[in-house]
PDB file of C-alpha atoms and ligand atoms in Angstrom:
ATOM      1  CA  UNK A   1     -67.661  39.733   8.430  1.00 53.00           C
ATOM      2  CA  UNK A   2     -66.881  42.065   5.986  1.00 53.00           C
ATOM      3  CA  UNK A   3     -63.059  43.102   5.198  1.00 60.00           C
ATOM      4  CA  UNK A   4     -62.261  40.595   7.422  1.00 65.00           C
ATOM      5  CA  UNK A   5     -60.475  37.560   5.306  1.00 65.00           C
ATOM      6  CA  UNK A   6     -61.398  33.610   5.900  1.00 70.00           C
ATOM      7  CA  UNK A   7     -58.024  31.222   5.611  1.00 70.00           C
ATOM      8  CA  UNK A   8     -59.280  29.791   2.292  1.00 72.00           C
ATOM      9  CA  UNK A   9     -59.430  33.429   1.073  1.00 70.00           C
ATOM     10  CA  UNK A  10     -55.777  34.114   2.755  1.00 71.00           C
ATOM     11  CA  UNK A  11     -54.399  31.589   0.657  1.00 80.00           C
ATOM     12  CA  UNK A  12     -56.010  32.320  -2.640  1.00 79.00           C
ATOM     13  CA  UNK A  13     -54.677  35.589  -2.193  1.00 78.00           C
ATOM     14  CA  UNK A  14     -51.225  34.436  -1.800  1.00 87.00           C
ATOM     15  CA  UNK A  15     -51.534  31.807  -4.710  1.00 92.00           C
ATOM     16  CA  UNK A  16     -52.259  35.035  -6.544  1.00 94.00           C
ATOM     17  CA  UNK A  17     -49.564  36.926  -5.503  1.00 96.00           C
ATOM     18  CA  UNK A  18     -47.216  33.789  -5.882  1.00 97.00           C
ATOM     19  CA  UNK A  19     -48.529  33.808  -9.600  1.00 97.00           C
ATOM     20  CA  UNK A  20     -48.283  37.547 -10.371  1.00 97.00           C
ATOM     21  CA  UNK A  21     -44.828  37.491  -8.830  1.00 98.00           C
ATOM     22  CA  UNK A  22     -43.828  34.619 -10.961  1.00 98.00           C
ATOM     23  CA  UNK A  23     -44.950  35.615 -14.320  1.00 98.00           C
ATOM     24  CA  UNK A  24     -43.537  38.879 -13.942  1.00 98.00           C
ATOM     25  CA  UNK A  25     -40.008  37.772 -12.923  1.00 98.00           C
ATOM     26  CA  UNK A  26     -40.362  35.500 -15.964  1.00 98.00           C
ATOM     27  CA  UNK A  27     -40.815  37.990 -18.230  1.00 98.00           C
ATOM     28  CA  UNK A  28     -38.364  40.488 -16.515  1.00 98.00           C
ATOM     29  CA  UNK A  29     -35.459  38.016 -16.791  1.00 98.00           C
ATOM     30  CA  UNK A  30     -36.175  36.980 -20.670  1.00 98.00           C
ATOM     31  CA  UNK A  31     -35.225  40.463 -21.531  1.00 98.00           C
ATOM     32  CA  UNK A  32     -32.542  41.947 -18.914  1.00 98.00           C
ATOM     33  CA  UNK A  33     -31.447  38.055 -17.499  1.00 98.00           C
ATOM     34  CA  UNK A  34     -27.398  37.978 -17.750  1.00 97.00           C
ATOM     35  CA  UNK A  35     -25.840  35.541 -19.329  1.00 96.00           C
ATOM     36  CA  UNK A  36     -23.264  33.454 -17.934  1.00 96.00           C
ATOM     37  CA  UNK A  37     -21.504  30.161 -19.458  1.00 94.00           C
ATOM     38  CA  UNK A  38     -22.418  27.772 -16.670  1.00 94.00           C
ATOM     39  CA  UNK A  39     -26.453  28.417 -17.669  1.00 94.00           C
ATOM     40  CA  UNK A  40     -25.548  27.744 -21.329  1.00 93.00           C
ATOM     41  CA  UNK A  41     -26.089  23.972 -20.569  1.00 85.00           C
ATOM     42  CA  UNK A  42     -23.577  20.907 -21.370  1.00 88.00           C
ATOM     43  CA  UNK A  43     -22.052  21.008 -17.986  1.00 92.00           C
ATOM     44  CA  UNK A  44     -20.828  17.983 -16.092  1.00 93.00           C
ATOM     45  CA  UNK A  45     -22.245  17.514 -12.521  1.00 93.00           C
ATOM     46  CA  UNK A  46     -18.688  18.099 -11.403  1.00 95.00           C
ATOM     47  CA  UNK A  47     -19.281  21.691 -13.006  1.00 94.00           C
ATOM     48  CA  UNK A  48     -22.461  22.404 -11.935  1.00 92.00           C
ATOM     49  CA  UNK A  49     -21.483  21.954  -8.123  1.00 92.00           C
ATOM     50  CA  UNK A  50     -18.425  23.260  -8.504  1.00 92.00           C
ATOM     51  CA  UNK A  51     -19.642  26.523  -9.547  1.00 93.00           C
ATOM     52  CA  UNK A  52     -22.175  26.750  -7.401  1.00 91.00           C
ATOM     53  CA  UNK A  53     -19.619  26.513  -4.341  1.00 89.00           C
ATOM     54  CA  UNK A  54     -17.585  29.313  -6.083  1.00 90.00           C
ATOM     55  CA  UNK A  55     -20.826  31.318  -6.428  1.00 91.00           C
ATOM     56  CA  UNK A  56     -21.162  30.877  -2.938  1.00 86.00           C
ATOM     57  CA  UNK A  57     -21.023  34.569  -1.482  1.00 83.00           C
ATOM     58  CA  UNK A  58     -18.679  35.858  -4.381  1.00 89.00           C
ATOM     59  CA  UNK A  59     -20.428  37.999  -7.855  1.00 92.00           C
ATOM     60  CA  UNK A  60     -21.418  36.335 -10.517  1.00 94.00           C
ATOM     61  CA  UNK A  61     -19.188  38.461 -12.458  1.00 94.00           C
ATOM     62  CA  UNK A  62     -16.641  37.433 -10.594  1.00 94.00           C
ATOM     63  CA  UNK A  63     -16.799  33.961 -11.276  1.00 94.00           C
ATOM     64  CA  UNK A  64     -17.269  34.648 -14.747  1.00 95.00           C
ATOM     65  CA  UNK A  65     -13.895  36.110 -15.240  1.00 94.00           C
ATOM     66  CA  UNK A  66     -12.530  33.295 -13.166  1.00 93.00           C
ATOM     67  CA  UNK A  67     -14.792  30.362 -14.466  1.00 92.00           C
ATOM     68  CA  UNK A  68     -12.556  29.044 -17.567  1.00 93.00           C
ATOM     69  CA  UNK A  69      -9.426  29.242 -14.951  1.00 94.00           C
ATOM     70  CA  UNK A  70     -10.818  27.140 -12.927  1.00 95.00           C
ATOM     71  CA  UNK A  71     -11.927  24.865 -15.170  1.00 96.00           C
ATOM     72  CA  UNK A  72      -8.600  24.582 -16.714  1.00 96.00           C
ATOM     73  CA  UNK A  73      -7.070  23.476 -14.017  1.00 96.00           C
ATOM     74  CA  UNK A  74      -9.638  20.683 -12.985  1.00 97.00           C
ATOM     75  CA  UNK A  75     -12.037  18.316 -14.664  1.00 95.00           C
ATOM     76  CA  UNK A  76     -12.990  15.861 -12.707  1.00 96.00           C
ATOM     77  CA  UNK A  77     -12.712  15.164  -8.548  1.00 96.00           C
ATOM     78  CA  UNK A  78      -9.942  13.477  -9.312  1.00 97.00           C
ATOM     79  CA  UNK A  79      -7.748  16.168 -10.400  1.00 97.00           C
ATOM     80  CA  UNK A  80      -8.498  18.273  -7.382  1.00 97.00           C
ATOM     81  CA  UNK A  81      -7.541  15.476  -5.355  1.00 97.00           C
ATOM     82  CA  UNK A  82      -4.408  14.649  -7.320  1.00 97.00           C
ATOM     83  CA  UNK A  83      -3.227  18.215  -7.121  1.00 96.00           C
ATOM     84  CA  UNK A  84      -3.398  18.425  -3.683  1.00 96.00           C
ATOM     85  CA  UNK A  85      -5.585  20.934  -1.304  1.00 95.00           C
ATOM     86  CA  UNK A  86      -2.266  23.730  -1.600  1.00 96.00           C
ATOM     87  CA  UNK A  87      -2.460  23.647  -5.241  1.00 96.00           C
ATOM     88  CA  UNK A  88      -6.086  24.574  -4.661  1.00 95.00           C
ATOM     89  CA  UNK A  89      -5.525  27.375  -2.131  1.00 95.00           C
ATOM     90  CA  UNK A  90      -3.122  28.733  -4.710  1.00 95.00           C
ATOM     91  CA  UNK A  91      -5.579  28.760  -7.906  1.00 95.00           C
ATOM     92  CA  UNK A  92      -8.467  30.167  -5.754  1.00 94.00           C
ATOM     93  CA  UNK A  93      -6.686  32.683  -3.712  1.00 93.00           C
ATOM     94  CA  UNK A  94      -7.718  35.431  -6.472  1.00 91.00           C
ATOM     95  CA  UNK A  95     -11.129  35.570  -5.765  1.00 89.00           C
ATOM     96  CA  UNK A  96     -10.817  35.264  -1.630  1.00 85.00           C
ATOM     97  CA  UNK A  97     -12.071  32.969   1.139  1.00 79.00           C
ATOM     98  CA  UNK A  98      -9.431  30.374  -0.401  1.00 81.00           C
ATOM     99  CA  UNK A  99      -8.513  28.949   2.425  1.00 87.00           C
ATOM    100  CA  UNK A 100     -12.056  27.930   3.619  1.00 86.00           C
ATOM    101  CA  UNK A 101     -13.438  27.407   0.128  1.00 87.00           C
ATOM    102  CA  UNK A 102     -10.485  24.929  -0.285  1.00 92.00           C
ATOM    103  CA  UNK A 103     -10.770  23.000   2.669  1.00 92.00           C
ATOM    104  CA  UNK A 104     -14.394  22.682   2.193  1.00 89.00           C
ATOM    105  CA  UNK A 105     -13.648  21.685  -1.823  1.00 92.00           C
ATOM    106  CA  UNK A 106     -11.070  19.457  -1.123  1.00 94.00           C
ATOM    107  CA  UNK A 107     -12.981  17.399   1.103  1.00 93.00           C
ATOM    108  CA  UNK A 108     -15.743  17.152  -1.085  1.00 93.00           C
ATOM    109  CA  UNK A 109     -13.721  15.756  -3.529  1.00 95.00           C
ATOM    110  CA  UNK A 110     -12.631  13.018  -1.231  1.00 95.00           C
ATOM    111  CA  UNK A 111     -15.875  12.290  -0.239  1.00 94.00           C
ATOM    112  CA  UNK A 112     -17.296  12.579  -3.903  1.00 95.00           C
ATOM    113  CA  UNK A 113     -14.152  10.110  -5.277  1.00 95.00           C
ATOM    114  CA  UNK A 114     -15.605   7.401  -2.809  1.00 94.00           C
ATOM    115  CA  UNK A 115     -19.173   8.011  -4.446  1.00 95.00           C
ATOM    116  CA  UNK A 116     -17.387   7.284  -8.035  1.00 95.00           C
ATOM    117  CA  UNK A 117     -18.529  11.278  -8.513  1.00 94.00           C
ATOM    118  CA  UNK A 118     -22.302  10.297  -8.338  1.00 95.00           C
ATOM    119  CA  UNK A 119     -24.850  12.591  -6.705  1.00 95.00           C
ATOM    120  CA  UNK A 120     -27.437  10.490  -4.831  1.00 95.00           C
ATOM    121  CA  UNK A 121     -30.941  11.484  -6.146  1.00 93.00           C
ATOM    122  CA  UNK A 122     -32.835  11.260  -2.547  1.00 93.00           C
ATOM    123  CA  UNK A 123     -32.532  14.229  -0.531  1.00 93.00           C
ATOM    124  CA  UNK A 124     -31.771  12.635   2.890  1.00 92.00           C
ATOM    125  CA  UNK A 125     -28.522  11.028   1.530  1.00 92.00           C
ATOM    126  CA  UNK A 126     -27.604  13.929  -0.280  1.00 93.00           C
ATOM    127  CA  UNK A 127     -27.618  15.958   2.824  1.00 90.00           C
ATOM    128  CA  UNK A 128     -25.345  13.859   4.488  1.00 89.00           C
ATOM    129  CA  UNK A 129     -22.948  14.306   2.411  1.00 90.00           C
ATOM    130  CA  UNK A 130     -20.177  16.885   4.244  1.00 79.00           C
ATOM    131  CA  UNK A 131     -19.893  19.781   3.253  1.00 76.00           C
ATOM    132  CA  UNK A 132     -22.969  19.402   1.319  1.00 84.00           C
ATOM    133  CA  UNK A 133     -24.817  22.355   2.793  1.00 86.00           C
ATOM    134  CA  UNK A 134     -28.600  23.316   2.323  1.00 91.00           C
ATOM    135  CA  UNK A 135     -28.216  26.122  -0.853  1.00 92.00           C
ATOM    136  CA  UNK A 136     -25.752  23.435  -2.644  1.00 92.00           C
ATOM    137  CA  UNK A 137     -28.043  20.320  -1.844  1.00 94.00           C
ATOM    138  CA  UNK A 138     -30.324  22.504  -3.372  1.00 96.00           C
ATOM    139  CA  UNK A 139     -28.649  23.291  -6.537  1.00 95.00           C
ATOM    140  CA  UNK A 140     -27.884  19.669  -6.996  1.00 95.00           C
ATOM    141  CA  UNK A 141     -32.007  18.976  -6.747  1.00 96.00           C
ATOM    142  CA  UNK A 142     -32.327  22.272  -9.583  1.00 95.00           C
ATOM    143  CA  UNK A 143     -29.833  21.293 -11.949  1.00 94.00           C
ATOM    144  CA  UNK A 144     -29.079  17.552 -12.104  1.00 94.00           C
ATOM    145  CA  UNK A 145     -32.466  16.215 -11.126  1.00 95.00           C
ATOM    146  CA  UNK A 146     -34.981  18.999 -12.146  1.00 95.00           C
ATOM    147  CA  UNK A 147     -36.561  18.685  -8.806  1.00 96.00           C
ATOM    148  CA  UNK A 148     -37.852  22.357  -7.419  1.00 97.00           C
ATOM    149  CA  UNK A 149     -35.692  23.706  -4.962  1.00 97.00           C
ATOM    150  CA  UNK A 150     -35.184  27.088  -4.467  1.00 97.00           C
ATOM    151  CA  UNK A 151     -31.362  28.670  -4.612  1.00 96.00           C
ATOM    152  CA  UNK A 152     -32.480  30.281  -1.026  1.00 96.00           C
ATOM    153  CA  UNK A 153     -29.164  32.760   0.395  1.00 94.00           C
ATOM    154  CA  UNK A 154     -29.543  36.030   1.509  1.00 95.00           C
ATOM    155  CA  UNK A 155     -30.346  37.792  -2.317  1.00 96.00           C
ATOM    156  CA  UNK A 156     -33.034  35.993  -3.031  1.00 97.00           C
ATOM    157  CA  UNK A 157     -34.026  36.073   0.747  1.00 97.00           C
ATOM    158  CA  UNK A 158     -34.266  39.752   0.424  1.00 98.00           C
ATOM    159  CA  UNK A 159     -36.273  40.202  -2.352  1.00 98.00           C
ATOM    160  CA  UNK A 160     -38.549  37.704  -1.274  1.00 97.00           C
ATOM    161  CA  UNK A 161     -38.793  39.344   2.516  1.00 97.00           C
ATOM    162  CA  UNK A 162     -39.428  42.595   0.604  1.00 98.00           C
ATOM    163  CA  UNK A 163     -42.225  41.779  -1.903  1.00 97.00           C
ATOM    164  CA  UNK A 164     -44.215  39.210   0.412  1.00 96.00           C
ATOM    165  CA  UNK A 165     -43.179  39.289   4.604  1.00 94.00           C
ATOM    166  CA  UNK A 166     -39.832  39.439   6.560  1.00 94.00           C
ATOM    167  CA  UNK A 167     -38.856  35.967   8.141  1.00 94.00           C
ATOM    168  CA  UNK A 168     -38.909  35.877  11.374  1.00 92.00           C
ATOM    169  CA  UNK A 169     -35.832  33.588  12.173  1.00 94.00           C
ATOM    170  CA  UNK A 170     -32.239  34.990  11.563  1.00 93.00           C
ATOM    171  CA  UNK A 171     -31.236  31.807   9.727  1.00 95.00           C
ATOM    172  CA  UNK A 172     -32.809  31.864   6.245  1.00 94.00           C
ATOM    173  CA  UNK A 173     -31.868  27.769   6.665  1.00 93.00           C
ATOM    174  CA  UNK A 174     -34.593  27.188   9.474  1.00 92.00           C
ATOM    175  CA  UNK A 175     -36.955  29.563   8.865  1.00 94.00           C
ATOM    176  CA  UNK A 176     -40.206  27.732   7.548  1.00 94.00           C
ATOM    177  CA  UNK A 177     -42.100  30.496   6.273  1.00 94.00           C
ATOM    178  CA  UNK A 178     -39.384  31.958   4.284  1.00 95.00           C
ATOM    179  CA  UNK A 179     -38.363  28.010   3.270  1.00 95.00           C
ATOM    180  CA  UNK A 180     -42.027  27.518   2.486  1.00 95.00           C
ATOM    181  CA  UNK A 181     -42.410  30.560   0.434  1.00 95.00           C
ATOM    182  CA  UNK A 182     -39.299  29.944  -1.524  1.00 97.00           C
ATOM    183  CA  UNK A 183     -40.321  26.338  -2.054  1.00 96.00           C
ATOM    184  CA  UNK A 184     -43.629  27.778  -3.796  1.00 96.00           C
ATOM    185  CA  UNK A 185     -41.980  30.183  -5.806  1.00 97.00           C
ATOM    186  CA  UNK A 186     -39.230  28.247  -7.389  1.00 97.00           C
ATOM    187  CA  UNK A 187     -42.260  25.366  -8.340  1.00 96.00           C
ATOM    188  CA  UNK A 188     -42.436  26.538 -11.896  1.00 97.00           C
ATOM    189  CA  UNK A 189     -42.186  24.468 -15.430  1.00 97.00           C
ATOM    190  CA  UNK A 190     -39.012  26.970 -15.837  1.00 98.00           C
ATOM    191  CA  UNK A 191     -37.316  25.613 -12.383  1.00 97.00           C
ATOM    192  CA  UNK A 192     -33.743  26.933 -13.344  1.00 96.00           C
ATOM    193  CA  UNK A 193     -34.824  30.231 -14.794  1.00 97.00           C
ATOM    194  CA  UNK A 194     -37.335  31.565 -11.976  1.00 98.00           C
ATOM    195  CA  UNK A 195     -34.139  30.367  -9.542  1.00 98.00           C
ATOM    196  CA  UNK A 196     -31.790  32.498 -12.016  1.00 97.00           C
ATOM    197  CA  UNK A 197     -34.343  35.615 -12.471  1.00 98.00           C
ATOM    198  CA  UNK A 198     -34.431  36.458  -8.783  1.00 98.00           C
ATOM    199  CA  UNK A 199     -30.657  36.051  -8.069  1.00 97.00           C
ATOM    200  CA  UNK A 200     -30.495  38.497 -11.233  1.00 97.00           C
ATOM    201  CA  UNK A 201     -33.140  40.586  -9.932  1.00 98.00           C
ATOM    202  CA  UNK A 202     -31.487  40.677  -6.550  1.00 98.00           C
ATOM    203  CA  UNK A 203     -28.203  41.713  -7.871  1.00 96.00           C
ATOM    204  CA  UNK A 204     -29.236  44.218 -10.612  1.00 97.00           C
ATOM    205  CA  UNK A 205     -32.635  45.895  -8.888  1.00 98.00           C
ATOM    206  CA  UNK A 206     -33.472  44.678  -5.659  1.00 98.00           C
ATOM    207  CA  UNK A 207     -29.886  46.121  -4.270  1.00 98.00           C
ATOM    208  CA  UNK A 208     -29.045  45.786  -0.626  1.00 97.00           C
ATOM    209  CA  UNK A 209     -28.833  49.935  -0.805  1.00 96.00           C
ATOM    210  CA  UNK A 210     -30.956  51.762  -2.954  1.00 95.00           C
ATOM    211  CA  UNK A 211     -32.847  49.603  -4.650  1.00 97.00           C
ATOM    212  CA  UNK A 212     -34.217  50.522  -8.067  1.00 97.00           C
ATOM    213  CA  UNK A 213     -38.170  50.114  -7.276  1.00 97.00           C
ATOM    214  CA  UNK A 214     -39.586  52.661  -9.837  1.00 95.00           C
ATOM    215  CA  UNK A 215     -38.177  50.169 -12.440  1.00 96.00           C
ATOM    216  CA  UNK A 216     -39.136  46.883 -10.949  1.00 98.00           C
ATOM    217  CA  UNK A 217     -41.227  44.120 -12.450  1.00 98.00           C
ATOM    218  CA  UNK A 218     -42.957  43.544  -9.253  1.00 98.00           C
ATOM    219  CA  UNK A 219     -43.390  46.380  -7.328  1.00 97.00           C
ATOM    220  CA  UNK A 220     -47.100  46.776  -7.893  1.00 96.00           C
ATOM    221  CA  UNK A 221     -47.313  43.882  -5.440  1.00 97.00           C
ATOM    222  CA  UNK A 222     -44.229  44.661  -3.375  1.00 97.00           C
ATOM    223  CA  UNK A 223     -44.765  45.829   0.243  1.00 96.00           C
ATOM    224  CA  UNK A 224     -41.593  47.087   0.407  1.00 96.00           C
ATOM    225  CA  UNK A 225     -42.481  49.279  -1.858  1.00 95.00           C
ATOM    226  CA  UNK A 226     -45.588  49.743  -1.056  1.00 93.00           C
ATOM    227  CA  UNK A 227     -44.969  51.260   2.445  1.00 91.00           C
ATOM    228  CA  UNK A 228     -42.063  52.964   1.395  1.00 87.00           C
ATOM    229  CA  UNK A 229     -44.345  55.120  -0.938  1.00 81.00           C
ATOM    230  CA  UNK A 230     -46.655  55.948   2.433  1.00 66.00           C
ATOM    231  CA  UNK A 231     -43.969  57.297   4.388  1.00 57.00           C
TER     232      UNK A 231
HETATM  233  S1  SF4 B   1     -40.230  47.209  -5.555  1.00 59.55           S
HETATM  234 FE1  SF4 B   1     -38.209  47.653  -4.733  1.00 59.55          FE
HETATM  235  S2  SF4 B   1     -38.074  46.513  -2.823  1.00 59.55           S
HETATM  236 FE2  SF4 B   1     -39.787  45.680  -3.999  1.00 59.55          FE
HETATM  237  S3  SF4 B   1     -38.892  43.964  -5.091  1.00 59.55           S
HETATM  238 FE3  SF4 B   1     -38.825  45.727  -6.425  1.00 59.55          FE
HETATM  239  S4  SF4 B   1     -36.818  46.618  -6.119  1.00 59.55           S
HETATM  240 FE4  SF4 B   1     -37.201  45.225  -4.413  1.00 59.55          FE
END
């Protein structure tokens, strides 16, 4: 029937789109991508998750300033643990939420001393590990086993609701189209960098407010955009 699209059709469409969307975040990132020391490489594991928990709803930029602070104080599990969860409250009271993000940290590291500071590379026992949480069981997959998993909270949620289809369920966790979609995405020979481009993209064009769309990579195949421009 004409203009009426079969499901092979549907998906070749999307595959498309997945590709276009891809290639030009890519290429986006190479040139205005920001630079922070955790992506230079080198980093333990105990770095890696550690500053993805501090990312956790806090800037980028922020962490950057507080990054080698941090890092002074601890290397290792044991250090946090040896300190004491107080000691933590008090070093990461400057950038907020200390008293959860300590808790939570400090029992991680009690959890992770038992595990002789060894991530388990199988996703069902890395999930049960408390305090674990989908976006940082994630991270783990990304950056100490190179295993595509996207770095799914509500930035790259929005940029991906925007260009493609809104989710339907308020939790970005349970939602399987947006989970789906992500997955697809993030599947990419450059795993880390098509995770980093749309967090960057998120935070420097695709704004909660105002978003810069007559300068963005992707908006020839954003609808976002693309009904926005109807109106
Ligand atoms: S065109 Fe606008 S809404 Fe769409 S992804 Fe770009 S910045 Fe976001």
């Amino acid at each position: 029937v004409a203009g009426v699209l079969y499901p092979q059709q549907v998906d070749m469409v999307r595959k498309k789109k997945i590709r276009a969307f891809q290639e030009a975040m890519l290429a986006w990132y190479d040139k205005e991508g920001r630079k922070f020391p955790w992506r230079e490489g080198g980093l333990t594991s105990f770095q890696f998750v550690l500053t993805e928990i501090l990312l956790q709803r806090t800037k980028a930029e922020t962490i950057n300033k507080f990054y080698p602070i941090f890092f002074s104080c601890y290397q290792s599990w044991e250090e946090i643990i040896a300190s004491g969860q107080e000691h933590l409250e008090e070093v990461l009271r400057p950038i907020g939420l200390f008293r959860q993000r300590a808790s939570r940290l400090y029992k991680l590291a009690l959890e992770m001393l038992k595990r002789k500071g060894i991530f388990p590379n199988d996703r069902v026992e890395l999930e049960a590990i408390p305090f674990m949480g989908q976006y940082i069981a994630n991270a783990v997959e990304v950056f100490l086993f190179n295993i595509p998993a996207p770095l799914l909270d509500v930035n790259m949620a929005r940029v991906l609701e925007r260009v493609f289809k809104a989710r339907t369920l308020s939790d970005i966790r349970y939602d399987p189209y947006l989970q789906q979609l992500a997955q697809k995405i993030v599947d990419h020979p450059r795993l880390q960098e098509i995770n980093w481009a749309i967090l960057d993209h998120a935070a420097l064009v695709c704004t909660i407010r105002l978003p810069k769309c007559a300068k963005c990579p992707v908006n020839s195949i954003c609808n976002y955009w693309k009904s926005s421009n109807k109106r």
